[in-house]
Coordinates of C-alpha atoms and ligand atoms in Angstrom, one line a residue:
X556 CA -37.9 76.7 1.1
X557 CA -38.0 73.1 2.2
X558 CA -35.7 71.7 4.8
X559 CA -34.7 68.9 2.4
X560 CA -31.0 68.6 2.0
X561 CA -28.9 68.6 -1.1
X562 CA -26.9 65.9 -3.0
X563 CA -29.3 63.1 -2.4
X564 CA -29.5 60.1 -4.7
X565 CA -32.8 59.4 -6.5
X566 CA -33.5 56.2 -4.5
X567 CA -33.1 58.2 -1.3
X568 CA -35.7 60.6 -2.7
X569 CA -38.1 57.7 -3.2
X570 CA -37.4 57.1 -6.9
X571 CA -37.7 53.6 -8.2
X572 CA -38.7 51.3 -11.1
X573 CA -42.3 52.3 -11.0
X574 CA -41.3 55.8 -12.0
X575 CA -38.3 55.0 -14.1
X576 CA -40.4 52.7 -16.3
X577 CA -42.6 55.7 -17.3
X578 CA -39.8 57.4 -19.1
X579 CA -39.3 56.9 -22.8
X580 CA -35.8 56.8 -24.4
X581 CA -35.9 60.5 -25.4
X582 CA -36.8 61.5 -21.9
X583 CA -34.0 59.4 -20.5
X584 CA -31.6 61.5 -22.5
X585 CA -33.0 64.9 -22.1
X586 CA -34.8 65.0 -18.8
X587 CA -34.1 64.6 -15.1
X588 CA -36.7 63.9 -12.3
X589 CA -37.4 66.0 -9.3
X590 CA -39.8 65.5 -6.4
X591 CA -42.3 68.1 -5.3
X592 CA -41.6 69.2 -1.7
X593 CA -44.0 72.1 -1.5
X594 CA -46.7 73.5 -3.7
X595 CA -47.2 77.2 -3.9
X596 CA -49.7 79.3 -5.9
X597 CA -47.3 80.1 -8.7
X598 CA -44.5 77.7 -8.2
X599 CA -43.2 74.4 -6.8
X600 CA -40.4 73.7 -4.4
X601 CA -38.5 70.7 -5.7
X602 CA -35.8 68.4 -4.5
X603 CA -33.6 66.4 -6.8
X604 CA -30.1 65.0 -7.0
X605 CA -29.1 68.6 -7.7
X606 CA -30.5 69.7 -4.3
X607 CA -33.5 72.0 -3.6
X608 CA -34.8 74.3 -6.3
X609 CA -37.9 76.4 -7.0
X610 CA -39.6 76.5 -10.4
X611 CA -42.4 78.7 -11.6
X612 CA -45.7 77.1 -12.7
X613 CA -48.0 78.4 -15.4
X614 CA -51.2 77.7 -17.3
X615 CA -49.7 74.7 -19.1
X616 CA -48.7 73.0 -15.9
X617 CA -50.6 74.8 -13.1
X618 CA -49.7 74.3 -9.4
X619 CA -53.0 72.8 -8.6
X620 CA -52.1 69.8 -10.8
X621 CA -49.4 68.9 -8.2
X622 CA -49.4 67.4 -4.8
X623 CA -46.5 67.1 -2.3
X624 CA -44.7 63.9 -3.2
X625 CA -45.3 64.1 -6.9
X626 CA -42.5 63.3 -9.4
X627 CA -41.9 65.8 -12.2
X628 CA -39.6 65.6 -15.2
X629 CA -37.6 68.7 -16.0
X630 CA -35.7 69.4 -19.2
X631 CA -32.1 68.8 -18.3
X632 CA -30.8 71.9 -20.2
X633 CA -33.4 74.5 -19.5
X634 CA -34.8 73.2 -16.2
X635 CA -38.3 73.6 -17.8
X636 CA -41.0 71.3 -16.4
X637 CA -42.0 68.7 -19.0
X638 CA -44.6 66.5 -17.3
X639 CA -45.7 64.9 -14.1
X640 CA -45.3 61.2 -13.7
X641 CA -48.1 58.9 -12.8
X642 CA -48.7 58.4 -9.1
X643 CA -48.8 55.0 -7.4
X644 CA -50.9 56.5 -4.6
X645 CA -53.0 59.6 -4.4
X646 CA -54.7 61.1 -1.3
X647 CA -57.4 63.6 -2.0
X648 CA -60.4 65.2 -0.3
X649 CA -63.2 67.6 -0.8
X650 CA -62.0 71.1 0.2
X651 CA -63.0 72.3 3.7
X652 CA -65.8 74.8 4.2
X653 CA -68.4 75.3 1.5
X654 CA -65.9 74.8 -1.3
X655 CA -66.7 71.9 -3.7
X656 CA -63.2 71.8 -5.0
X657 CA -61.2 68.6 -4.9
X658 CA -58.0 69.0 -3.0
X659 CA -54.9 66.9 -3.5
X660 CA -53.4 66.1 -0.2
X661 CA -50.3 64.1 -1.1
X662 CA -49.0 61.7 -3.8
X663 CA -46.8 58.7 -3.9
X664 CA -47.2 58.0 -0.2
X665 CA -46.3 54.5 1.0
X666 CA -47.7 54.6 4.5
X667 CA -50.3 56.8 6.3
X668 CA -49.7 57.3 10.0
X669 CA -53.2 57.9 11.4
X670 CA -52.6 59.6 14.7
X671 CA -54.9 59.7 17.6
X672 CA -54.3 60.2 21.3
X673 CA -55.0 57.7 24.1
X674 CA -57.6 60.0 25.5
X675 CA -60.9 61.7 24.6
X676 CA -59.6 62.3 21.1
X677 CA -59.8 58.6 20.4
X678 CA -62.8 58.3 18.1
X679 CA -63.5 55.1 16.1
X680 CA -65.7 56.8 13.4
X681 CA -62.9 59.3 12.7
X682 CA -60.3 56.5 12.5
X683 CA -62.5 54.6 10.1
X684 CA -62.8 57.7 7.9
X685 CA -59.0 57.9 7.8
X686 CA -58.8 54.2 7.1
X687 CA -61.2 54.6 4.2
X688 CA -59.1 57.4 2.9
X689 CA -55.9 55.2 3.1
X690 CA -57.6 52.2 1.4
X691 CA -58.9 54.4 -1.4
X692 CA -55.6 56.0 -1.9
X693 CA -53.7 52.7 -2.0
X694 CA -51.6 53.7 1.0
X695 CA -50.9 51.3 3.9
X696 CA -52.5 52.6 7.1
X697 CA -51.0 52.4 10.5
X698 CA -52.5 53.7 13.7
X699 CA -50.2 55.7 15.9
X700 CA -51.6 56.1 19.4
X701 CA -49.9 59.1 21.0
X702 CA -49.8 60.2 24.6
X703 CA -49.6 56.5 25.6
X704 CA -47.4 57.8 28.5
X705 CA -50.4 59.7 30.0
X706 CA -52.9 56.8 29.8
X707 CA -53.2 54.0 32.3
X708 CA -55.3 51.8 30.0
X709 CA -53.3 51.9 26.8
X710 CA -54.1 48.2 26.0
X711 CA -57.7 49.0 25.8
X712 CA -57.1 51.7 23.2
X713 CA -54.8 49.4 21.3
X714 CA -57.5 46.7 21.3
X715 CA -60.2 49.0 20.2
X716 CA -58.0 50.3 17.3
X717 CA -57.0 46.8 16.2
X718 CA -60.7 45.8 16.0
X719 CA -61.3 48.4 13.3
X720 CA -59.7 46.4 10.5
X721 CA -58.2 42.9 10.4
X722 CA -54.5 43.0 10.5
X723 CA -54.3 46.7 11.3
X724 CA -51.0 47.7 12.9
X725 CA -51.4 49.8 16.0
X726 CA -48.4 51.4 17.8
X727 CA -48.8 53.2 21.1
X728 CA -46.1 55.9 21.5
X729 CA -44.9 58.9 23.5
X730 CA -44.4 61.2 20.5
X731 CA -42.0 63.3 22.5
X732 CA -39.5 60.5 22.9
X733 CA -37.4 59.9 19.7
X734 CA -35.9 56.7 21.3
X735 CA -39.3 55.3 21.9
X736 CA -40.3 55.4 18.2
X737 CA -38.4 52.3 17.0
X738 CA -41.7 50.6 16.1
X739 CA -42.3 53.3 13.5
X740 CA -38.8 53.2 12.0
X741 CA -39.4 50.3 9.7
X742 CA -41.9 52.4 7.9
X743 CA -39.6 55.3 7.6
X744 CA -36.6 53.7 5.8
X745 CA -34.6 55.0 2.9
X746 CA -36.8 56.4 0.1
X747 CA -40.1 55.6 1.9
X748 CA -42.7 58.2 2.2
X749 CA -45.0 58.6 5.1
X750 CA -48.0 61.0 5.5
X751 CA -49.5 62.0 8.7
X752 CA -53.1 62.7 9.6
X753 CA -54.9 63.4 12.8
X754 CA -56.8 66.0 14.8
X755 CA -55.3 69.2 16.1
X756 CA -53.2 68.6 19.2
X757 CA -52.8 64.9 19.0
X758 CA -49.0 65.3 18.5
X759 CA -48.4 65.3 14.8
X760 CA -45.8 68.1 14.9
X761 CA -44.2 66.5 18.0
X762 CA -44.0 63.2 16.1
X763 CA -42.5 64.8 13.0
X764 CA -40.0 66.6 15.2
X765 CA -39.0 63.4 16.9
X766 CA -38.7 61.4 13.7
X767 CA -36.9 64.1 11.7
X768 CA -34.9 65.8 14.4
X769 CA -36.4 69.1 13.3
X770 CA -38.1 71.7 15.2
X771 CA -41.2 72.6 13.2
X772 CA -42.3 75.3 15.7
X773 CA -39.2 77.3 14.7
X774 CA -39.7 76.7 11.0
X775 CA -42.4 79.4 10.7
X776 CA -45.0 77.2 9.3
X777 CA -47.4 77.9 12.1
X778 CA -49.8 80.8 11.9
X779 CA -53.1 81.8 13.4
X780 CA -56.2 80.9 11.5
X781 CA -59.4 83.1 11.6
X782 CA -60.4 81.7 15.0
X783 CA -57.1 82.5 16.5
X784 CA -56.1 78.9 16.8
X785 CA -52.6 77.9 16.0
X786 CA -52.6 75.8 12.9
X787 CA -49.9 74.3 10.8
X788 CA -50.6 75.5 7.3
X789 CA -47.9 74.4 5.0
X790 CA -48.0 71.0 3.5
X791 CA -44.5 69.8 3.0
X792 CA -42.0 67.0 2.7
X793 CA -39.6 66.6 5.6
X794 CA -36.6 64.4 5.8
X795 CA -36.7 61.7 8.5
X796 CA -33.4 60.9 10.2
X797 CA -32.4 57.5 8.8
X798 CA -33.7 57.9 5.3
X799 CA -37.4 58.4 4.7
X800 CA -39.7 61.3 4.1
X801 CA -42.7 62.5 6.1
X802 CA -45.5 64.7 4.7
X803 CA -47.4 66.8 7.2
X804 CA -51.0 67.3 6.1
X805 CA -52.4 70.1 8.1
X806 CA -56.0 71.1 8.1
X807 CA -57.2 67.5 8.0
X808 CA -59.6 68.1 10.8
X809 CA -62.3 68.7 8.3
X810 CA -61.5 65.7 6.2
X811 CA -64.3 65.0 3.8
X812 CA -64.3 61.8 1.9
X813 CA -64.4 61.9 -1.9
X814 CA -64.8 59.1 -4.3
X815 CA -64.0 56.7 -1.5
X816 CA -66.7 54.1 -2.2
X817 CA -64.2 51.3 -2.5
X818 CA -62.2 52.6 0.5
X819 CA -65.3 52.6 2.7
X820 CA -66.3 49.2 1.4
X821 CA -62.8 47.9 2.3
X822 CA -62.9 49.2 5.8
X823 CA -66.4 47.7 6.3
X824 CA -65.7 44.5 4.4
X825 CA -67.3 42.4 7.2
X826 CA -70.6 44.1 6.6
X827 CA -70.4 43.7 2.9
X828 CA -69.6 40.0 3.4
X829 CA -72.7 39.6 5.6
X830 CA -74.9 41.6 3.1
X831 CA -74.0 39.1 0.4
X832 CA -76.2 36.6 2.3
X833 CA -79.2 38.9 2.5
X834 CA -82.2 37.6 0.6
X835 CA -82.5 40.8 -1.4
X836 CA -79.6 42.1 -3.4
X837 CA -80.6 45.7 -2.7
X838 CA -81.3 45.0 1.0
X839 CA -81.1 48.2 3.1
X840 CA -80.7 46.0 6.2
X841 CA -83.7 47.8 7.7
X842 CA -86.9 45.7 7.8
X843 CA -86.5 43.3 4.9
X844 CA -87.0 39.6 5.6
X845 CA -84.0 37.4 5.4
X846 CA -81.5 40.1 6.2
X847 CA -78.2 38.6 7.2
X848 CA -76.9 41.9 8.6
X849 CA -79.7 42.4 11.1
X850 CA -79.4 38.7 12.0
X851 CA -75.7 39.3 12.8
X852 CA -76.7 42.3 15.0
X853 CA -79.3 40.2 16.8
X854 CA -76.7 37.5 17.4
X855 CA -74.2 40.0 18.7
X856 CA -71.8 39.3 15.9
X857 CA -72.0 42.8 14.5
X858 CA -72.0 46.0 16.6
X859 CA -75.1 48.1 15.5
X860 CA -73.1 51.2 15.9
X861 CA -70.7 49.9 13.3
X862 CA -73.5 49.6 10.8
X863 CA -74.6 53.1 11.5
X864 CA -71.0 54.4 11.0
X865 CA -70.8 52.5 7.7
X866 CA -74.0 54.1 6.5
X867 CA -72.9 57.5 7.5
X868 CA -69.6 57.2 5.7
X869 CA -71.4 55.8 2.6
X870 CA -73.8 58.8 2.6
X871 CA -70.9 61.3 3.1
X872 CA -68.9 59.8 0.3
X873 CA -71.9 59.8 -2.1
X874 CA -72.8 63.4 -1.2
X875 CA -69.2 64.6 -1.6
X876 CA -68.7 62.7 -4.9
X877 CA -71.8 64.2 -6.5
X878 CA -71.2 66.8 -9.1
X879 CA -72.1 70.4 -8.5
X880 CA -75.1 70.1 -10.9
X881 CA -76.4 67.0 -9.1
X882 CA -76.2 68.8 -5.8
X883 CA -78.0 71.8 -7.2
X884 CA -80.8 69.6 -8.5
X885 CA -81.1 67.8 -5.3
X886 CA -81.2 71.0 -3.3
X887 CA -83.9 72.4 -5.6
X888 CA -85.9 69.2 -5.3
X889 CA -85.6 69.4 -1.5
X890 CA -86.7 73.1 -1.6
X891 CA -89.7 72.1 -3.6
X892 CA -90.6 69.3 -1.2
X893 CA -90.2 71.7 1.7
X894 CA -92.4 74.4 0.0
X895 CA -95.1 71.8 -0.8
X896 CA -95.1 70.6 2.8
X897 CA -95.5 74.1 3.9
X898 CA -98.4 74.6 1.6
X899 CA -100.1 71.4 2.7
X900 CA -99.7 72.5 6.4
X901 CA -101.2 75.8 5.6
X902 CA -104.1 74.1 3.8
X903 CA -104.7 71.8 6.7
X904 CA -104.8 74.8 9.1
X905 CA -107.2 76.6 6.7
X906 CA -109.5 73.6 6.7
X907 CA -109.8 73.4 10.4
Ligands
GTP1044 N1 -47.2 63.4 27.2 C1 -47.3 63.5 25.9 N2 -47.5 64.7 25.3 C2 -47.6 64.8 23.9 C3 -47.4 63.6 23.1 N3 -47.6 64.0 21.8 C4 -47.8 65.3 21.8 N4 -47.8 65.8 23.1 C5 -48.0 67.2 23.5 O1 -49.3 67.6 23.0 C6 -49.3 69.0 22.6 C7 -49.7 69.1 21.1 O2 -48.8 68.4 20.3 P1 -48.6 68.9 18.7 O3 -47.5 68.1 18.2 O4 -48.4 70.4 18.7 O5 -50.0 68.5 18.1 P2 -50.4 68.6 16.5 O6 -51.1 67.4 16.2 O7 -49.2 68.9 15.7 O8 -51.4 69.8 16.5 P3 -51.8 70.8 15.3 O9 -50.5 71.4 14.7 O10 -52.8 71.8 15.9 O11 -52.5 69.9 14.3 C8 -47.8 69.4 22.8 O12 -47.8 70.1 24.0 C9 -47.0 68.2 22.9 O13 -45.9 68.3 23.7 C10 -47.2 62.4 23.8 O14 -47.1 61.3 23.2 N5 -47.1 62.4 25.1
ZN1045 ZN1 -79.8 43.0 4.7

């Protein structure tokens, strides 16, 4: 069950006009809303004004249609689930491993805390990927730089992070110190929902513990994965001391972008602006004459590494967003190309 408490008002749970306005008159009278705190294979853990409860899911409303943070209408009398309400934000990704499945990460999130440590974990391409995810999901991103207490050049990390996106908020913290997290509190107020992403070991659990006053390590949500590493496996909604909610999103190490074309474009808006001035509309910024992007690189206005990262994310997004059939076609075409290259090489050897 979730650690969420009982007897909370709807606004405390994150309810507001954007959900209320989705109800018709009949639903007003016969239904009550509940928020999804945890998704299980055959059921959902919910929190509502009535406190925590567990419902069964079935073929009509399967578990996979829900994400942590979703709002659901239940029939007041029977407790039966009626429908899921539209989300104002939605984080999703392509499932890790070889799976092609789309995985919902979280819904109705206001702010994404993108965590990175002030050490070798600090990785601009990874941060840009998370930023693209936030942009795409309509969630406000904020960079939380953990282990600031261990670094002696914190400002350099802060500057590098700020340079990733105009206006980006970057907060260096010691995640172990609840009193030092005041800069994060405004994002964690009553009814606000925060999600957390970042590599293993950067301090996500520590941060959640410090913000919520919980001890996740004792909550039994850690288990060994196949490689014997400790990983946090459950995705759930935790109450933050002072009002808000925080969603832990484990397993985000293998984040793969999906349908994030706009998010990627938003994170690299400077390059898109430059590209608008290229002579050719379909300029690949490679060797074309009149290329404004290359010009900016030559002038030192644009970091060439940033262009590379932009291209890489674009490719990744396109590849992940392809349908299964498209991928099969492309793999087949590649196989054919490979075989014909092999044949040509064999022919050449034969002719010698
Ligand atoms: N000095 C210092 N140590 C920290 C800080 N944040 C986390 N740590 C330590 O770093 C280690 C890893 O922190 P976790 O909170 O378990 O990291 P995590 O991101 O939850 O890791 P996963 O569950 O594997 O994803 C722990 O020993 C923490 O005490 C910080 O800001 N300063
Ligand atoms: Zn160009």
